[in-house]
Amino acid sequence: MRQRAIIENVKPEVNGGRYPIKRVTGEAVHIQADIFADGHDAVRASVQFRKVNSKNWSELLLNARPNDLFEAQFSLEEQGIYEYRIIAWIDHLQNWYNSFLKKEAAGQYLSIELEEGKILLEKAAATYPKTKARILTDYAKKLADKKRYKEAIGIVLSEAFKKMIAEYPFKQFETTYNPGLRIIVERKRALFSTWYEVFPRSASPEPGRAGTFRDAEALIPRIASMGFDVLYFPPIHPIGELNRKGKNNATNSEPGEPGSPWAIGSQHGGHKAVNAELGTMKDYEQLIKTAKNHGIEVALDLAFQCAPDHPYIKEHPEWFIWRPDNTIMYAENPPKKYQDIVPLNFECEAWESLWQELKEVTMFWVKKGIKIFRVDNPHTKSFNFWEWCIAEVHKKYPDVIFLSEAFTRPKRMASLAKKGFTQGYTYFTWRTNKYELQEYITELTQSELREYFRPNFWPTTPDILPYHLQGAGENMFIIRYLLAATLSSSYGIYGGAFEAMDNVGNSNGKEEFQDSEKYEVKHYNWNLQNRLTSLMTKVNKLRNEQVALQSTWNIHFTNTSNEQIVSYVKKEDKEQIIWCIASFDAHHNQSAFVEVPKALLGIDQFVNLRLHDLLTDQYFEWRNDWNYVELNPDYYPMHILRVEIQK
Amino acid sequence: MRQRAIIENVKPEVNGGRYPIKRVTGEAVHIQADIFADGHDAVRASVQFRKVNSKNWSELLLNARPNDLFEAQFSLEEQGIYEYRIIAWIDHLQNWYNSFLKKEAAGQYLSIELEEGKILLEKAAATYPKTKARILTDYAKKLADKKRYKEAIGIVLSEAFKKMIAEYPFKQFETTYNPGLRIIVERKRALFSTWYEVFPRSASPEPGRAGTFRDAEALIPRIASMGFDVLYFPPIHPIGELNRKGKNNATNSEPGEPGSPWAIGSQHGGHKAVNAELGTMKDYEQLIKTAKNHGIEVALDLAFQCAPDHPYIKEHPEWFIWRPDNTIMYAENPPKKYQDIVPLNFECEAWESLWQELKEVTMFWVKKGIKIFRVDNPHTKSFNFWEWCIAEVHKKYPDVIFLSEAFTRPKRMASLAKKGFTQGYTYFTWRTNKYELQEYITELTQSELREYFRPNFWPTTPDILPYHLQGAGENMFIIRYLLAATLSSSYGIYGGAFEAMDNVGNSNGKEEFQDSEKYEVKHYNWNLQNRLTSLMTKVNKLRNEQVALQSTWNIHFTNTSNEQIVSYVKKEDKEQIIWCIASFDAHHNQSAFVEVPKALLGIDQFVNLRLHDLLTDQYFEWRNDWNYVELNPDYYPMHILRVEIQK
């Protein structure tokens, strides 16, 4: 109760410490807190952090800012779970020192103050280990020497003494703020990843034959050469035969139709089996190895739902909902029923065995070498389950990445990220004009979301062909690609269809593909080379070279004179600055004046910038506060400029 | 772990439930929370609340709003400490009902659904006491009657069934959000109070004689007739004789000078004694009684600090700081020393006996009939102490009010309110133009401060004569008075000096009075009648009559065309609306068009307002969206309009 310091409003802090914040190795954690005490005494504070279960805390003094704000920044180089806490105290040694300087400046006689200083130094010394304590006791002795008043004053006024006061906090009656704040530090790919999605059954080089793992494996060199580092397949398990969907989501399938890979399980096996039509488990394992050799990780689709002929239904009827007429409950969105899918019942009595089994499914694939999962519709399964399952996997395999495919309401998306998902799909797919794009990305990067939700931007997915790409031309595909790849450090494309710029919307009027690959085998030209594939290769190379493109958090939107032109600077440090200026207009040239963000770039007075356009290899010299740009959608609808601030 | 509902972002909630929110009796608590679950099932939620230590929870279902927001509002009629919590669950009965309606509308045959409904009704019934359960089981029986399919369908579609579903939540696997959220419900004066400050030593009706309690008692009828309900005296205890301050804060006093009443304690006693120059304890008790008879409460100044001759220093040297030369540590702000004041050391080893003593001082005066304390500089004493002391007093006397005199940094002011202070002085004293006044009051009333910090507005205090009142004329005093009395439901004036419009600033250039009453006896004309006293009488009467002026939280600033004219509507309900329009200009007429806040007033289309100016008794009819006003500072610089919305 003798504590006088109060610590409040600590940031970052998610739900009062209920959930951890997230970082990748080397990324900074910026700590802020309101810290104050009664009276006028000097308040000092520090942040302490350590790996969970390790003994010793690292400690960093916080810097005092105006209005009782304290802050500091640190980064963590090792993967793992860390905890952090804030401590604060009245520092009577610091306080004495501050007063001493003022009194000395006012010409007061300070012999009692010297005596007080001696006592405080001795008390402070008692809180330090021997070697450090000696520094304090040595000063104490010097201050106590009454014959050498002038020398003692000189010592207190010295730079060395000032440094000692700064470096030797004297902690008494500390207040500790410790509601269990944690940081999950993950590997770099959690933040910086470039995804390529393929249906292996469409990987065949020749029309008329369905693709296999071996065909998909053969695509890897091309995908790697284009600069992608995650290769994601829709589910590779046996597909349900009962109530199998036909082409264009038809309720019944014709014989020979392959069905939706998300309708998992049949007499041939469930979530731990591979679809024999794609090949063997060995083929799949070989593919994972080949990918690895090309610097690519293979991502598996975790879709925790069952076709009506999934083995679970007979083996574990207790995991499903049974109706009064003893039929199984299908997925439904009344009045519609989805009879090719049966949901798992997370409220069932046997929830523990269900959770265990789903965890084992995940671990099964981890052991096969899968370290990245794209999770299908996680928002339709218990959030408590995800929190547990992801934590369980991370206990043994902290480098496993989970991408949440939750296209749902914002608070649910955020909650899944809090529960542990590494990355999430986003609304980028539908944010098409400057205002809504800036607003959305500002929310993602400047609000509390930044602490736990890592966005992954996809222009299209097998589920979604947004209206602005239906019937759209090459230029619009290029604009959407460039925005995804430069706004977010993680993005993905739905490979074959995107490269081919498939723009045919479903005749049902929804934002879906006509003849969706979800229900049929597609054939693509896997040797395709066009303006888009060439651009992707170029941009992925830039992303690997330019550190500023490897984070989503360093973005700053800047002013332009044209609503059709958006401008954003990604600044990692003074040397690593990328400035993107993009047009939304796929049909006409657009021009604008763009403002140089002088405060952001640390420019005091006159602008003197050398800009290197990394797409066109042009150089620009900018000397004005506002500068003219013009973008031609048939050429490059975006400048990606490397910024050099010249003296 | 089978819980699926998630509850987040609960409001109000102060420091995660660490501190209670505050209300007065009858005031509404508006609860909000983000509540959601996985999947598409119906989520329902309620707020539960009860007096601490009572057995039964009251429960109120929350209303679902867009974007996963839930909310409801309740009020508490009895003084005391309450707790509240949120619960949420998937309501399978509601869910079944929603699905049933959709399927029925789609023309599906629903015999299995009826069976499912029966089962759910029976399960839900099991969660209710007998009489309520019967309503559900009766429905279950009707739904189960397979011979009467059509009748059963009709029952489910009936209004009565819909009402039953709404009123009979079926709770399973509830999620409880309960971090110990509390509400302190206080008496109405905590929010609505009108303070008058007098130095009793200046209460004498005749010059040349110092005033006494009896003189102050004689002022009570006048103060009551002016409509004040709290009478606050600076400390009434013996004043230190050692190092006593002289006129204008002189370090040494001349014999006969009275000293600062905040330098408490001498050979004649300390914090439990009264200054014999003012009279006896009996006189003081008689004054409290007389005040009570006039509807006035007497407020005591709690100033927990000592003059150097306070009895505590000999009796309890352990409560003070002693320097190496065995002298006591005076208050200081280096290089300055305040040798008439000795601070208490809240960090001392004997902190427990110190705390107990200070609590006993408080309780001593409570037992004398004091229920309101103005606490001097609470920010220079341990905040932990205040939290404990106020809670201790409230255990026995929940109606005791503490006003915090903490003119300090914003986070410290807020923290004292969290710790338990009922009201706080504010920065109103220095907020003089439209922008800063609107911004400040919006912060006080629209931010989280609203939950725990009740402002009290003072145009001047014995410590502060702000620059805008130094040398100012009558009009400026009137403007400041009107703003204080209408912006905030609690305000106070430093009586004699304010009525006399003492505008003489200290020659030291600070915002202080010349010849401050803190260091000398003043003589005022206690029969004074002027434009200001007459206005105060009028406005205090209005405050007692107009419910809208009795809350600070109901304020809405509205648009005017002139930066010199501020407009605010205080709306308690449709019938209780006061509209204040004020000019800041003490010298010239100002005019403006003011906008009618149609959304706030619930006006759909055409304006048709009848306005009654309660100061001038004029009536206005407004039919336009923007209306002309003109304010003459020599007459009334403010309209206080009672708003009547006409059909």
mmCIF file of N, CA and C in Angstrom, chain A residues 28-61:
data_model
loop_
_atom_site.group_PDB
_atom_site.id
_atom_site.type_symbol
_atom_site.label_atom_id
_atom_site.label_comp_id
_atom_site.label_asym_id
_atom_site.label_seq_id
_atom_site.Cartn_x
_atom_site.Cartn_y
_atom_site.Cartn_z
ATOM 1 N N ALA A 28 9.632 -4.701 -34.119
ATOM 2 C CA ALA A 28 9.620 -3.911 -32.879
ATOM 3 C C ALA A 28 8.295 -4.015 -32.140
ATOM 4 N N VAL A 29 8.387 -4.003 -30.810
ATOM 5 C CA VAL A 29 7.219 -3.844 -29.946
ATOM 6 C C VAL A 29 7.340 -2.455 -29.315
ATOM 7 N N HIS A 30 6.331 -1.630 -29.565
ATOM 8 C CA HIS A 30 6.351 -0.264 -29.038
ATOM 9 C C HIS A 30 5.404 -0.214 -27.840
ATOM 10 N N ILE A 31 6.007 -0.037 -26.662
ATOM 11 C CA ILE A 31 5.240 -0.054 -25.415
ATOM 12 C C ILE A 31 4.896 1.373 -25.010
ATOM 13 N N GLN A 32 3.654 1.585 -24.628
ATOM 14 C CA GLN A 32 3.238 2.881 -24.088
ATOM 15 C C GLN A 32 2.404 2.652 -22.833
ATOM 16 N N ALA A 33 2.486 3.590 -21.907
ATOM 17 C CA ALA A 33 1.640 3.505 -20.710
ATOM 18 C C ALA A 33 1.509 4.889 -20.110
ATOM 19 N N ASP A 34 0.386 5.127 -19.464
ATOM 20 C CA ASP A 34 0.230 6.322 -18.646
ATOM 21 C C ASP A 34 0.736 5.966 -17.256
ATOM 22 N N ILE A 35 1.725 6.706 -16.780
ATOM 23 C CA ILE A 35 2.308 6.415 -15.474
ATOM 24 C C ILE A 35 2.473 7.716 -14.711
ATOM 25 N N PHE A 36 2.005 7.718 -13.490
ATOM 26 C CA PHE A 36 2.062 8.933 -12.685
ATOM 27 C C PHE A 36 1.986 8.555 -11.215
ATOM 28 N N ALA A 37 2.204 9.552 -10.381
ATOM 29 C CA ALA A 37 2.080 9.333 -8.939
ATOM 30 C C ALA A 37 1.561 10.616 -8.334
ATOM 31 N N ASP A 38 1.247 10.567 -7.056
ATOM 32 C CA ASP A 38 0.913 11.790 -6.344
ATOM 33 C C ASP A 38 2.173 12.638 -6.193
ATOM 34 N N GLY A 39 1.940 13.904 -5.874
ATOM 35 C CA GLY A 39 3.050 14.785 -5.528
ATOM 36 C C GLY A 39 3.919 15.153 -6.704
ATOM 37 N N HIS A 40 5.142 15.579 -6.375
ATOM 38 C CA HIS A 40 6.014 16.120 -7.409
ATOM 39 C C HIS A 40 7.302 15.312 -7.543
ATOM 40 N N ASP A 41 7.345 14.142 -6.918
ATOM 41 C CA ASP A 41 8.557 13.333 -6.951
ATOM 42 C C ASP A 41 8.788 12.710 -8.327
ATOM 43 N N ALA A 42 10.042 12.343 -8.591
ATOM 44 C CA ALA A 42 10.385 11.745 -9.885
ATOM 45 C C ALA A 42 9.817 10.328 -9.976
ATOM 46 N N VAL A 43 9.075 10.082 -11.051
ATOM 47 C CA VAL A 43 8.525 8.745 -11.320
ATOM 48 C C VAL A 43 9.363 8.115 -12.414
ATOM 49 N N ARG A 44 9.774 6.880 -12.223
ATOM 50 C CA ARG A 44 10.471 6.162 -13.290
ATOM 51 C C ARG A 44 9.768 4.823 -13.531
ATOM 52 N N ALA A 45 10.018 4.259 -14.683
ATOM 53 C CA ALA A 45 9.300 3.037 -15.043
ATOM 54 C C ALA A 45 10.126 2.239 -16.030
ATOM 55 N N SER A 46 9.835 0.963 -16.084
ATOM 56 C CA SER A 46 10.505 0.136 -17.084
ATOM 57 C C SER A 46 9.563 -0.953 -17.566
ATOM 58 N N VAL A 47 9.908 -1.496 -18.724
ATOM 59 C CA VAL A 47 9.203 -2.675 -19.218
ATOM 60 C C VAL A 47 10.134 -3.861 -19.031
ATOM 61 N N GLN A 48 9.553 -4.952 -18.568
ATOM 62 C CA GLN A 48 10.329 -6.184 -18.411
ATOM 63 C C GLN A 48 9.721 -7.244 -19.314
ATOM 64 N N PHE A 49 10.560 -8.054 -19.920
ATOM 65 C CA PHE A 49 10.038 -9.102 -20.803
ATOM 66 C C PHE A 49 10.942 -10.320 -20.753
ATOM 67 N N ARG A 50 10.358 -11.468 -21.010
ATOM 68 C CA ARG A 50 11.126 -12.712 -21.011
ATOM 69 C C ARG A 50 10.321 -13.774 -21.746
ATOM 70 N N LYS A 51 11.007 -14.794 -22.169
ATOM 71 C CA LYS A 51 10.324 -15.950 -22.735
ATOM 72 C C LYS A 51 9.524 -16.610 -21.624
ATOM 73 N N VAL A 52 8.321 -17.061 -21.933
ATOM 74 C CA VAL A 52 7.506 -17.736 -20.931
ATOM 75 C C VAL A 52 8.300 -18.909 -20.358
ATOM 76 N N ASN A 53 8.284 -19.048 -19.062
ATOM 77 C CA ASN A 53 8.988 -20.107 -18.319
ATOM 78 C C ASN A 53 10.490 -19.887 -18.170
ATOM 79 N N SER A 54 11.007 -18.792 -18.715
ATOM 80 C CA SER A 54 12.416 -18.548 -18.425
ATOM 81 C C SER A 54 12.498 -17.748 -17.131
ATOM 82 N N LYS A 55 13.677 -17.768 -16.508
ATOM 83 C CA LYS A 55 13.751 -17.215 -15.153
ATOM 84 C C LYS A 55 13.943 -15.708 -15.137
ATOM 85 N N ASN A 56 14.805 -15.232 -16.014
ATOM 86 C CA ASN A 56 15.231 -13.847 -15.896
ATOM 87 C C ASN A 56 14.492 -12.920 -16.837
ATOM 88 N N TRP A 57 14.145 -11.775 -16.289
ATOM 89 C CA TRP A 57 13.519 -10.741 -17.095
ATOM 90 C C TRP A 57 14.603 -9.884 -17.749
ATOM 91 N N SER A 58 14.396 -9.525 -19.001
ATOM 92 C CA SER A 58 15.145 -8.412 -19.586
ATOM 93 C C SER A 58 14.414 -7.147 -19.176
ATOM 94 N N GLU A 59 15.142 -6.075 -19.042
ATOM 95 C CA GLU A 59 14.502 -4.845 -18.574
ATOM 96 C C GLU A 59 14.969 -3.651 -19.383
ATOM 97 N N LEU A 60 14.038 -2.776 -19.676
ATOM 98 C CA LEU A 60 14.317 -1.588 -20.469
ATOM 99 C C LEU A 60 13.608 -0.417 -19.806
ATOM 100 N N LEU A 61 14.371 0.634 -19.467
ATOM 101 C CA LEU A 61 13.739 1.810 -18.860
ATOM 102 C C LEU A 61 12.846 2.496 -19.882
#
